[in-house]
PDB file of C-alpha atoms in Angstrom:
ATOM      1  CA  MET A 808       0.000   0.000   0.000  1.00  0.00           C
ATOM      2  CA  ALA A 809       1.202   3.577  -0.607  1.00  0.00           C
ATOM      3  CA  ALA A 810       2.785   5.715   2.074  1.00  0.00           C
ATOM      4  CA  GLU A 811       0.599   8.258   3.828  1.00  0.00           C
ATOM      5  CA  PRO A 812       0.538  11.444   1.730  1.00  0.00           C
ATOM      6  CA  ASN A 813       1.055  13.734   4.736  1.00  0.00           C
ATOM      7  CA  SER A 814       3.925  11.823   6.332  1.00  0.00           C
ATOM      8  CA  SER A 815       7.189  13.696   6.631  1.00  0.00           C
ATOM      9  CA  GLU A 816       8.916  11.261   4.248  1.00  0.00           C
ATOM     10  CA  SER A 817       6.270  11.354   1.538  1.00  0.00           C
ATOM     11  CA  SER A 818       7.107   9.312  -1.528  1.00  0.00           C
ATOM     12  CA  SER A 819       5.411   9.141  -4.895  1.00  0.00           C
ATOM     13  CA  ILE A 820       4.205   5.931  -6.479  1.00  0.00           C
ATOM     14  CA  ASP A 821       3.288   5.613 -10.115  1.00  0.00           C
ATOM     15  CA  LEU A 822      -0.328   4.505  -9.724  1.00  0.00           C
ATOM     16  CA  SER A 823      -0.451   3.200 -13.276  1.00  0.00           C
ATOM     17  CA  THR A 824       1.878   0.359 -12.205  1.00  0.00           C
ATOM     18  CA  VAL A 825      -0.353  -0.697  -9.305  1.00  0.00           C
ATOM     19  CA  PRO A 826      -2.768  -3.573 -10.057  1.00  0.00           C
ATOM     20  CA  SER A 827      -6.487  -2.746 -10.220  1.00  0.00           C
ATOM     21  CA  PRO A 828      -7.445  -4.738  -7.077  1.00  0.00           C
ATOM     22  CA  GLN A 829      -4.893  -2.828  -5.020  1.00  0.00           C
ATOM     23  CA  LEU A 830      -6.127   0.473  -6.458  1.00  0.00           C
ATOM     24  CA  ALA A 831      -9.685  -0.495  -5.513  1.00  0.00           C
ATOM     25  CA  GLN A 832      -8.499  -1.322  -2.006  1.00  0.00           C
ATOM     26  CA  LEU A 833      -6.663   2.016  -1.781  1.00  0.00           C
ATOM     27  CA  LYS A 834      -9.778   3.812  -3.008  1.00  0.00           C
ATOM     28  CA  ASN A 835     -11.879   2.116  -0.306  1.00  0.00           C
ATOM     29  CA  GLN A 836      -9.315   3.011   2.361  1.00  0.00           C
ATOM     30  CA  LEU A 837      -9.236   6.656   1.279  1.00  0.00           C
ATOM     31  CA  THR A 838     -13.044   6.748   1.236  1.00  0.00           C
ATOM     32  CA  GLN A 839     -13.164   5.369   4.789  1.00  0.00           C
ATOM     33  CA  ASP A 840     -10.505   7.840   5.939  1.00  0.00           C
ATOM     34  CA  LEU A 841     -12.436  10.716   4.397  1.00  0.00           C
ATOM     35  CA  SER A 842     -15.635   9.589   6.060  1.00  0.00           C
ATOM     36  CA  HIS A 843     -13.945   9.391   9.468  1.00  0.00           C
ATOM     37  CA  LEU A 844     -12.192  12.741   9.051  1.00  0.00           C
ATOM     38  CA  THR A 845     -15.395  14.446   7.923  1.00  0.00           C
ATOM     39  CA  THR A 846     -17.234  13.076  10.963  1.00  0.00           C
ATOM     40  CA  SER A 847     -14.423  14.280  13.225  1.00  0.00           C
ATOM     41  CA  PHE A 848     -14.552  17.696  11.581  1.00  0.00           C
ATOM     42  CA  GLY A 849     -18.279  17.961  12.336  1.00  0.00           C
ATOM     43  CA  GLN A 850     -17.721  16.929  15.953  1.00  0.00           C
ATOM     44  CA  LEU A 851     -14.948  19.498  16.416  1.00  0.00           C
ATOM     45  CA  ARG A 852     -17.145  22.192  14.866  1.00  0.00           C
ATOM     46  CA  ALA A 853     -19.989  21.246  17.261  1.00  0.00           C
ATOM     47  CA  ALA A 854     -17.605  21.450  20.236  1.00  0.00           C
ATOM     48  CA  GLN A 855     -16.416  24.862  19.088  1.00  0.00           C
ATOM     49  CA  ILE A 856     -20.028  26.083  18.875  1.00  0.00           C
ATOM     50  CA  LYS A 857     -20.711  24.695  22.364  1.00  0.00           C
ATOM     51  CA  PHE A 858     -17.738  26.581  23.808  1.00  0.00           C
ATOM     52  CA  ARG A 859     -18.871  29.797  22.107  1.00  0.00           C
ATOM     53  CA  GLU A 860     -22.285  29.322  23.702  1.00  0.00           C
ATOM     54  CA  CYS A 861     -20.566  28.909  27.072  1.00  0.00           C
ATOM     55  CA  ILE A 862     -18.825  32.265  26.599  1.00  0.00           C
ATOM     56  CA  ASN A 863     -22.172  33.915  25.816  1.00  0.00           C
ATOM     57  CA  ASN A 864     -23.865  32.198  28.768  1.00  0.00           C
ATOM     58  CA  ILE A 865     -21.214  33.436  31.170  1.00  0.00           C
ATOM     59  CA  ARG A 866     -21.393  36.971  29.797  1.00  0.00           C
ATOM     60  CA  ASP A 867     -25.185  37.196  29.594  1.00  0.00           C
ATOM     61  CA  GLY A 868     -26.314  34.641  32.141  1.00  0.00           C
ATOM     62  CA  VAL A 869     -24.008  34.906  35.142  1.00  0.00           C
ATOM     63  CA  ALA A 870     -22.026  38.131  35.141  1.00  0.00           C
ATOM     64  CA  ALA A 871     -25.067  40.267  34.378  1.00  0.00           C
ATOM     65  CA  LYS A 872     -27.280  38.783  37.115  1.00  0.00           C
ATOM     66  CA  LYS A 873     -27.379  39.294  40.877  1.00  0.00           C
ATOM     67  CA  GLU A 874     -27.162  36.550  43.474  1.00  0.00           C
ATOM     68  CA  GLY A 875     -30.520  34.936  44.189  1.00  0.00           C
ATOM     69  CA  THR A 876     -31.824  35.514  40.668  1.00  0.00           C
ATOM     70  CA  PRO A 877     -33.973  32.611  39.421  1.00  0.00           C
ATOM     71  CA  ILE A 878     -32.235  30.664  36.629  1.00  0.00           C
ATOM     72  CA  LEU A 879     -32.627  27.428  34.694  1.00  0.00           C
ATOM     73  CA  VAL A 880     -29.814  24.971  35.434  1.00  0.00           C
ATOM     74  CA  PRO A 881     -28.926  22.624  32.552  1.00  0.00           C
ATOM     75  CA  LEU A 882     -28.765  18.955  33.516  1.00  0.00           C
ATOM     76  CA  THR A 883     -28.388  17.823  29.902  1.00  0.00           C
ATOM     77  CA  SER A 884     -28.484  19.655  26.590  1.00  0.00           C
ATOM     78  CA  SER A 885     -32.285  19.447  26.603  1.00  0.00           C
ATOM     79  CA  LEU A 886     -33.236  19.153  30.302  1.00  0.00           C
ATOM     80  CA  TYR A 887     -33.250  22.185  32.602  1.00  0.00           C
ATOM     81  CA  VAL A 888     -34.375  22.537  36.217  1.00  0.00           C
ATOM     82  CA  PRO A 889     -35.244  25.744  38.074  1.00  0.00           C
ATOM     83  CA  GLY A 890     -32.665  27.116  40.492  1.00  0.00           C
ATOM     84  CA  GLN A 891     -31.220  30.279  41.956  1.00  0.00           C
ATOM     85  CA  LEU A 892     -27.900  31.923  41.211  1.00  0.00           C
ATOM     86  CA  ALA A 893     -25.833  31.266  44.334  1.00  0.00           C
ATOM     87  CA  SER A 894     -22.907  33.466  43.340  1.00  0.00           C
ATOM     88  CA  ASN A 895     -21.953  35.509  40.339  1.00  0.00           C
ATOM     89  CA  SER A 896     -18.306  35.485  41.383  1.00  0.00           C
ATOM     90  CA  ILE A 897     -17.718  31.712  41.241  1.00  0.00           C
ATOM     91  CA  VAL A 898     -18.208  29.807  38.024  1.00  0.00           C
ATOM     92  CA  MET A 899     -18.042  26.056  37.396  1.00  0.00           C
ATOM     93  CA  VAL A 900     -16.276  25.393  34.096  1.00  0.00           C
ATOM     94  CA  ASP A 901     -16.787  22.169  32.140  1.00  0.00           C
ATOM     95  CA  VAL A 902     -13.324  20.931  31.186  1.00  0.00           C
ATOM     96  CA  GLY A 903     -14.659  17.874  29.378  1.00  0.00           C
ATOM     97  CA  THR A 904     -15.574  14.253  30.030  1.00  0.00           C
ATOM     98  CA  GLY A 905     -17.820  15.194  32.947  1.00  0.00           C
ATOM     99  CA  PHE A 906     -15.200  17.102  34.930  1.00  0.00           C
ATOM    100  CA  TYR A 907     -15.826  20.605  36.225  1.00  0.00           C
ATOM    101  CA  VAL A 908     -13.368  23.128  37.635  1.00  0.00           C
ATOM    102  CA  GLU A 909     -14.303  26.039  39.848  1.00  0.00           C
ATOM    103  CA  LYS A 910     -12.781  29.286  38.626  1.00  0.00           C
ATOM    104  CA  LEU A 911     -11.879  31.231  41.762  1.00  0.00           C
ATOM    105  CA  VAL A 912     -11.123  34.900  42.329  1.00  0.00           C
ATOM    106  CA  SER A 913      -7.546  35.968  43.004  1.00  0.00           C
ATOM    107  CA  SER A 914      -7.338  38.365  45.939  1.00  0.00           C
ATOM    108  CA  THR A 915      -4.428  40.336  44.452  1.00  0.00           C
ATOM    109  CA  ASN A 916      -6.311  41.816  41.493  1.00  0.00           C
ATOM    110  CA  LEU A 917      -8.198  45.090  41.762  1.00  0.00           C
ATOM    111  CA  VAL A 918     -10.903  44.001  39.327  1.00  0.00           C
ATOM    112  CA  PRO A 919     -14.321  43.350  40.937  1.00  0.00           C
ATOM    113  CA  ALA A 920     -14.767  39.705  41.922  1.00  0.00           C
ATOM    114  CA  SER A 921     -17.640  38.889  39.558  1.00  0.00           C
ATOM    115  CA  THR A 922     -15.843  40.413  36.579  1.00  0.00           C
ATOM    116  CA  GLN A 923     -12.590  38.671  37.461  1.00  0.00           C
ATOM    117  CA  THR A 924     -14.054  35.186  37.782  1.00  0.00           C
ATOM    118  CA  THR A 925     -16.230  35.383  34.727  1.00  0.00           C
ATOM    119  CA  ALA A 926     -13.300  36.833  32.802  1.00  0.00           C
ATOM    120  CA  ALA A 927     -11.194  33.791  33.761  1.00  0.00           C
ATOM    121  CA  ALA A 928     -13.974  31.452  32.653  1.00  0.00           C
ATOM    122  CA  ARG A 929     -14.475  33.373  29.405  1.00  0.00           C
ATOM    123  CA  GLU A 930     -10.708  33.259  28.801  1.00  0.00           C
ATOM    124  CA  PHE A 931     -10.716  29.480  29.345  1.00  0.00           C
ATOM    125  CA  TYR A 932     -13.475  28.990  26.778  1.00  0.00           C
ATOM    126  CA  THR A 933     -11.919  31.500  24.377  1.00  0.00           C
ATOM    127  CA  GLN A 934      -8.687  29.493  24.449  1.00  0.00           C
ATOM    128  CA  LYS A 935     -10.665  26.319  23.768  1.00  0.00           C
ATOM    129  CA  VAL A 936     -12.413  27.953  20.785  1.00  0.00           C
ATOM    130  CA  SER A 937      -9.046  29.122  19.402  1.00  0.00           C
ATOM    131  CA  GLU A 938      -7.456  25.711  19.880  1.00  0.00           C
ATOM    132  CA  LEU A 939     -10.358  23.998  18.137  1.00  0.00           C
ATOM    133  CA  GLY A 940     -10.140  26.560  15.330  1.00  0.00           C
ATOM    134  CA  ARG A 941      -6.488  25.651  14.745  1.00  0.00           C
ATOM    135  CA  ASN A 942      -7.335  21.941  14.838  1.00  0.00           C
ATOM    136  CA  LEU A 943     -10.167  22.495  12.357  1.00  0.00           C
ATOM    137  CA  GLN A 944      -7.814  24.302   9.959  1.00  0.00           C
ATOM    138  CA  ASP A 945      -5.295  21.454  10.157  1.00  0.00           C
ATOM    139  CA  LEU A 946      -8.027  18.869   9.662  1.00  0.00           C
ATOM    140  CA  GLU A 947      -9.404  20.822   6.701  1.00  0.00           C
ATOM    141  CA  LYS A 948      -5.986  20.627   5.005  1.00  0.00           C
ATOM    142  CA  ILE A 949      -5.802  16.876   5.626  1.00  0.00           C
ATOM    143  CA  ILE A 950      -9.319  16.357   4.269  1.00  0.00           C
ATOM    144  CA  SER A 951      -8.501  18.389   1.174  1.00  0.00           C
ATOM    145  CA  SER A 952      -5.348  16.349   0.594  1.00  0.00           C
ATOM    146  CA  LYS A 953      -7.218  13.061   1.036  1.00  0.00           C
ATOM    147  CA  GLN A 954      -9.941  14.233  -1.370  1.00  0.00           C
ATOM    148  CA  SER A 955      -7.392  15.065  -4.058  1.00  0.00           C
ATOM    149  CA  ASN A 956      -5.633  11.712  -3.490  1.00  0.00           C
ATOM    150  CA  LEU A 957      -8.964   9.920  -3.786  1.00  0.00           C
ATOM    151  CA  SER A 958      -9.745  11.764  -6.999  1.00  0.00           C
ATOM    152  CA  VAL A 959      -6.403  10.767  -8.521  1.00  0.00           C
ATOM    153  CA  VAL A 960      -6.830   7.126  -7.481  1.00  0.00           C
ATOM    154  CA  GLU A 961     -10.368   7.057  -8.899  1.00  0.00           C
ATOM    155  CA  ASP A 962      -9.167   8.502 -12.216  1.00  0.00           C
ATOM    156  CA  VAL A 963      -6.311   6.008 -12.545  1.00  0.00           C
ATOM    157  CA  LEU A 964      -8.574   3.109 -11.519  1.00  0.00           C
ATOM    158  CA  ARG A 965     -11.223   4.153 -14.056  1.00  0.00           C
ATOM    159  CA  LYS A 966      -8.609   4.355 -16.846  1.00  0.00           C
ATOM    160  CA  LYS A 967      -7.150   0.977 -15.870  1.00  0.00           C
ATOM    161  CA  LEU A 968     -10.558  -0.694 -15.814  1.00  0.00           C
ATOM    162  CA  LEU A 969     -11.430   0.814 -19.205  1.00  0.00           C
ATOM    163  CA  SER A 970      -8.125  -0.312 -20.728  1.00  0.00           C
ATOM    164  CA  GLU A 971      -8.555  -3.811 -19.248  1.00  0.00           C
ATOM    165  CA  ALA A 972     -12.091  -3.982 -20.626  1.00  0.00           C
ATOM    166  CA  SER A 973     -10.962  -2.878 -24.081  1.00  0.00           C
ATOM    167  CA  ALA A 974      -8.061  -5.372 -23.983  1.00  0.00           C
ATOM    168  CA  LYS A 975     -10.535  -8.172 -23.163  1.00  0.00           C
ATOM    169  CA  SER A 976     -12.854  -7.136 -25.995  1.00  0.00           C
ATOM    170  CA  ASP A 977      -9.889  -7.053 -28.445  1.00  0.00           C
ATOM    171  CA  THR A 978      -8.803 -10.573 -27.482  1.00  0.00           C
ATOM    172  CA  THR A 979     -12.337 -11.998 -27.829  1.00  0.00           C
ATOM    173  CA  ALA A 980     -12.853 -10.442 -31.252  1.00  0.00           C
TER     174      ALA A 980
END
């Protein structure tokens, strides 16, 4: 099988010398890779959107409200229960896989406590959005490369199958 196109020691193979069954296998592998990468891209994009929503929720939902304000607390993405805002200066941040971290206020800063804590939480989510953005750009390049490789393999395979079919028809005639 051919070397990965994005490996650091990329090498070229003349696809016209590769037998048709191997080309078909390579085509199937590239198709599976593309499917997996496209799914991963969608999941990363969804995570990025979720983190952006978290930034907006902190800005509009916590920092702007006073303690004791009635709120809806999300238990899942579609289930909310009524509650009250216990503190607008302490925020629980979802760091993934069901783990939460409390963002606390540093006593050395002169910024008001509620602004400071929510700023730390917003900064956390902003960094996550930026990191996912970089990952999405890298993944987009890989997907583009795989798509062009798949296109080349499909073209060579089609030409090989046509030439094999015409060779068979010439020998039977």
